[in-house]
Each structure stands twice: as C-alpha cells, then as structure tokens.
Coordinates of N, CA, C and O in Angstrom, one line a residue:
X1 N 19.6 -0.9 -4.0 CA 20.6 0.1 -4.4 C 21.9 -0.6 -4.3 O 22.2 -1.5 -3.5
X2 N 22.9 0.2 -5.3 CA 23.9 -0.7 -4.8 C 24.6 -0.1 -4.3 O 24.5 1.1 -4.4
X3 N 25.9 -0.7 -3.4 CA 26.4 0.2 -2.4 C 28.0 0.5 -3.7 O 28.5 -0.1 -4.6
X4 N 28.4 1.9 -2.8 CA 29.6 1.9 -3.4 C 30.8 2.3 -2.7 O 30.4 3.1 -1.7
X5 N 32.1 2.3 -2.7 CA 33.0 2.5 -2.5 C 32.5 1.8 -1.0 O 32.1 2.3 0.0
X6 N 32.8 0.3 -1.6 CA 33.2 -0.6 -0.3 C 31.7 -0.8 0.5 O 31.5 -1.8 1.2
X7 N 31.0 0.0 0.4 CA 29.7 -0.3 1.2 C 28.8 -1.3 0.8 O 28.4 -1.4 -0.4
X8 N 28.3 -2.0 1.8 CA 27.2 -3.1 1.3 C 25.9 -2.4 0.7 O 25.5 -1.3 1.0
X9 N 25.3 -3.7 -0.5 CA 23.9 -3.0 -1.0 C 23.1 -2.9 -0.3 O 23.1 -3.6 0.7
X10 N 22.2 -2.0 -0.5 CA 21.4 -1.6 0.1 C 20.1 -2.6 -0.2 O 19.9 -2.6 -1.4
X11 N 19.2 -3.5 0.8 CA 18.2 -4.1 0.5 C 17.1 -4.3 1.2 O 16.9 -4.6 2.4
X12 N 16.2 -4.0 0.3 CA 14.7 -3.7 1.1 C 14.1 -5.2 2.2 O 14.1 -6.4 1.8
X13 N 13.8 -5.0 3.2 CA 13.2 -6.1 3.8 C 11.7 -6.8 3.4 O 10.7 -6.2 2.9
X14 N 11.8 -7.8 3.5 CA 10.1 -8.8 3.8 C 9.5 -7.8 4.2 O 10.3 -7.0 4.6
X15 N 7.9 -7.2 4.3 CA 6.9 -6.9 5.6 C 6.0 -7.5 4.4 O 6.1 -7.8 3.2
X16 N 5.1 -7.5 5.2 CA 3.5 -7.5 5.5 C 2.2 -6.6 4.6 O 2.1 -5.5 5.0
X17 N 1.4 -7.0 3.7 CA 0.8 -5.8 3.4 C -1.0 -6.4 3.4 O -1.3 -7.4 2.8
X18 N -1.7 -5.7 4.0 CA -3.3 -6.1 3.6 C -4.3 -5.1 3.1 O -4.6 -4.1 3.7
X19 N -4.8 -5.5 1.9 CA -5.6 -4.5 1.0 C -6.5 -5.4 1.2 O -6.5 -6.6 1.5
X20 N -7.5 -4.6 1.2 CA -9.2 -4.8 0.9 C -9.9 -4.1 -0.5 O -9.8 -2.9 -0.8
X21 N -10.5 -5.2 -1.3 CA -11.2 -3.9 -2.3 C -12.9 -4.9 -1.8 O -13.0 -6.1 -1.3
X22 N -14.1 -4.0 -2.1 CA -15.6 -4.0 -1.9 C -16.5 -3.3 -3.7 O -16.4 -2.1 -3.9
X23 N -17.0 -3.8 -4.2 CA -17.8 -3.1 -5.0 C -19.1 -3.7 -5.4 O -19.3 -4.9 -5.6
X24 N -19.9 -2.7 -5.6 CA -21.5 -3.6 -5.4 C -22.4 -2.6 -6.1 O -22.5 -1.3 -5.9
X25 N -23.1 -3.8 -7.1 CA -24.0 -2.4 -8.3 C -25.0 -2.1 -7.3 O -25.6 -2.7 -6.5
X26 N -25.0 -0.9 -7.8 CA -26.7 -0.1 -7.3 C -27.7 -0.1 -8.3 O -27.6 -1.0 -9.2
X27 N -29.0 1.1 -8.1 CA -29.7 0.6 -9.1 C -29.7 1.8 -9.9 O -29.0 2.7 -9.5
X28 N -30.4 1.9 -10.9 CA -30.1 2.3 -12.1 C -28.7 3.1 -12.7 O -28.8 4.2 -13.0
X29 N -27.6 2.3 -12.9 CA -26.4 2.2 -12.9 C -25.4 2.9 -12.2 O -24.5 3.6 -12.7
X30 N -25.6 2.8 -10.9 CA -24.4 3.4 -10.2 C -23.6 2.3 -9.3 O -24.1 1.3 -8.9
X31 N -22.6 2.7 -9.2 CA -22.1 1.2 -8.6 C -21.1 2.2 -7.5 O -20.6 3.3 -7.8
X32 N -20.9 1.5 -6.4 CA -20.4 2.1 -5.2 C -19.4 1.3 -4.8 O -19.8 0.1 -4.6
X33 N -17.9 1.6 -4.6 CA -16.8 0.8 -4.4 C -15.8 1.2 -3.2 O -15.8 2.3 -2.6
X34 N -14.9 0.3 -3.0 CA -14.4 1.3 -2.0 C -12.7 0.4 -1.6 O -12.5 -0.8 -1.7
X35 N -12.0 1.0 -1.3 CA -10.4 0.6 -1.1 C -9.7 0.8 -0.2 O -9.2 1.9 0.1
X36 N -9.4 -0.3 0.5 CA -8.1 -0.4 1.5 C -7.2 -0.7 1.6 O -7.0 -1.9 1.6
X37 N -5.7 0.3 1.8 CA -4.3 -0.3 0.8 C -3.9 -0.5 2.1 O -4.5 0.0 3.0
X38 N -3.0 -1.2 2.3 CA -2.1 -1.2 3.8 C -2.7 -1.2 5.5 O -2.3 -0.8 6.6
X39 N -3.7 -2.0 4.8 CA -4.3 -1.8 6.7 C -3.2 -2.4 7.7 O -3.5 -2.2 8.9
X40 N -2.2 -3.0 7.5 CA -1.3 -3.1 8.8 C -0.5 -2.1 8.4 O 0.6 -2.7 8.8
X41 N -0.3 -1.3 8.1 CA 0.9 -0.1 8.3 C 2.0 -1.0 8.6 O 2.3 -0.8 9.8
X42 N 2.7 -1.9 8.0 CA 3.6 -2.6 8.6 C 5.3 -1.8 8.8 O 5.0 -0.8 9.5
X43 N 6.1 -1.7 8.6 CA 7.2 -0.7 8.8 C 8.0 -1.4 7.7 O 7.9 -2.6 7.3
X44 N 8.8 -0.7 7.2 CA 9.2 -0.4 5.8 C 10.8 -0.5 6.3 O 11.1 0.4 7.0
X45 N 11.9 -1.5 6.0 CA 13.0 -1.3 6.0 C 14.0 -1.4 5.1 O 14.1 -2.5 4.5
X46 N 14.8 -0.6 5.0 CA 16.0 -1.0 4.6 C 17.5 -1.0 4.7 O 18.2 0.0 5.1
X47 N 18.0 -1.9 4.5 CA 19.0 -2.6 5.8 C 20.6 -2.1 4.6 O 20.9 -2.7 3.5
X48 N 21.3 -1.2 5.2 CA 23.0 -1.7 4.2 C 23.8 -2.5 4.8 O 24.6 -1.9 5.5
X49 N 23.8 -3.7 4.9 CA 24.8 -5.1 5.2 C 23.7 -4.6 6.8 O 22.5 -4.3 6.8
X50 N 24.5 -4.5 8.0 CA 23.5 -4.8 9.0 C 22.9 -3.6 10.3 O 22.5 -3.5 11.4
X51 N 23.3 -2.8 9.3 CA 22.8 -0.9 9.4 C 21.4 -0.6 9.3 O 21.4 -0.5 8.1
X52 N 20.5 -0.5 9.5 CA 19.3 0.6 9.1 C 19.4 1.5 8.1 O 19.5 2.6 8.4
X53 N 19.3 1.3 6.8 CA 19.4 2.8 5.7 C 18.3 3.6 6.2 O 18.3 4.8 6.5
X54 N 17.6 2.7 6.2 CA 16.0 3.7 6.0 C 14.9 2.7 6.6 O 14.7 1.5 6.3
X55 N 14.0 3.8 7.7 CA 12.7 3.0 8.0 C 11.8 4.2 8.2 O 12.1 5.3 8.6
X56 N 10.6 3.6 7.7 CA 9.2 4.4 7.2 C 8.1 3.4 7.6 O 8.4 2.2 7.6
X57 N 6.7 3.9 8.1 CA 5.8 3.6 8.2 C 4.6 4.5 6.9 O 3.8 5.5 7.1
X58 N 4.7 4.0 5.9 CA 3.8 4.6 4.9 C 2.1 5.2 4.8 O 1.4 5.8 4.0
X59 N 1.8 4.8 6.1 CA 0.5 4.8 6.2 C -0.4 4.2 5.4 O -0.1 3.6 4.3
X60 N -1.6 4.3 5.9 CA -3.4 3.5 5.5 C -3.5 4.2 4.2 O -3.0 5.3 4.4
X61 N -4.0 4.2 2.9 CA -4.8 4.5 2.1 C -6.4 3.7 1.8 O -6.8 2.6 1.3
X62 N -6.9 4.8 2.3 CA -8.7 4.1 2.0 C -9.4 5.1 1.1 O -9.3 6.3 1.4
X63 N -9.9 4.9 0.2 CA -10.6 5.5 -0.8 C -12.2 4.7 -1.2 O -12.3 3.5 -1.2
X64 N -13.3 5.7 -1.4 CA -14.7 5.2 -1.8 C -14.8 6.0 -3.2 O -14.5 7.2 -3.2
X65 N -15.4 5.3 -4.5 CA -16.1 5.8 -5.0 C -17.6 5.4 -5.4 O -18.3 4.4 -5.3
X66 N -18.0 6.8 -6.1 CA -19.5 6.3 -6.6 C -19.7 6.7 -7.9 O -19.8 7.9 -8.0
X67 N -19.6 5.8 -9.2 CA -19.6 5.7 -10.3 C -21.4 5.8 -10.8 O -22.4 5.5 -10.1
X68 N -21.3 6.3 -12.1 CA -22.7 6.1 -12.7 C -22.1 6.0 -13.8 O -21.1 6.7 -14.1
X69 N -22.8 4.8 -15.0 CA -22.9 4.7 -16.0 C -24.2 5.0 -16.9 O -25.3 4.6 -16.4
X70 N -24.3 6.0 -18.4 CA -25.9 6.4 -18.3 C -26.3 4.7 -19.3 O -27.5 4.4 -19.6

C-alpha cells in the first residue's frame, strides 16, 4: 500500500509457508486426495516504515476429497 500524506508505504514482510498435497487412485475410478495449506501458521506482517500496520495469524487449511470418474 502506499502511504500517504507523508507516511511510509506500507510493506508486507518475508514469512514462511508449508503445503502438503497427497492423491492416490483407488479402484474402480475413484481417487482420494487431500490438502494442506499453511501448516506453520507463520504470522503475517505488515510493517509502515517501522510501525506494525497489521499482524494476523491466518490459520491451517486442510481439505480431503473423494472423486469418482464413471
């Protein structure tokens, strides 16, 4: 973001992120998969010149599905 009236921009920091994806056919066409977005929950910053704008911890997203093709 940009800053205004004199204020420094706003800029997101470096972190950390680890996803996992898994998918594996079954038998007669279904295939079973599954998703891990953010397993370190790392913290989320952003800094105006050497302020804190904003900090968030976004949380884990994990999701499974089970698909069939006929």
């Amino acid at each position: 973001s940009v800053g205004v009236m004199g204020l420094a921009d706003v800029i997101e920091q470096p972190f950390h992120q680890l996803d996992f994806v898994i998918s594996k056919e079954l038998k007669q066409g279904f295939r079973l998969s599954g998703k891990a977005k953010n397993l370190l929950n790392s913290e989320r910053r952003m800094l105006q010149g050497p302020v804190v704008f904003q900090s968030f911890r976004p949380g884990i997203d994990v999701s499974i599905d089970l698909t069939w093709n006929l």
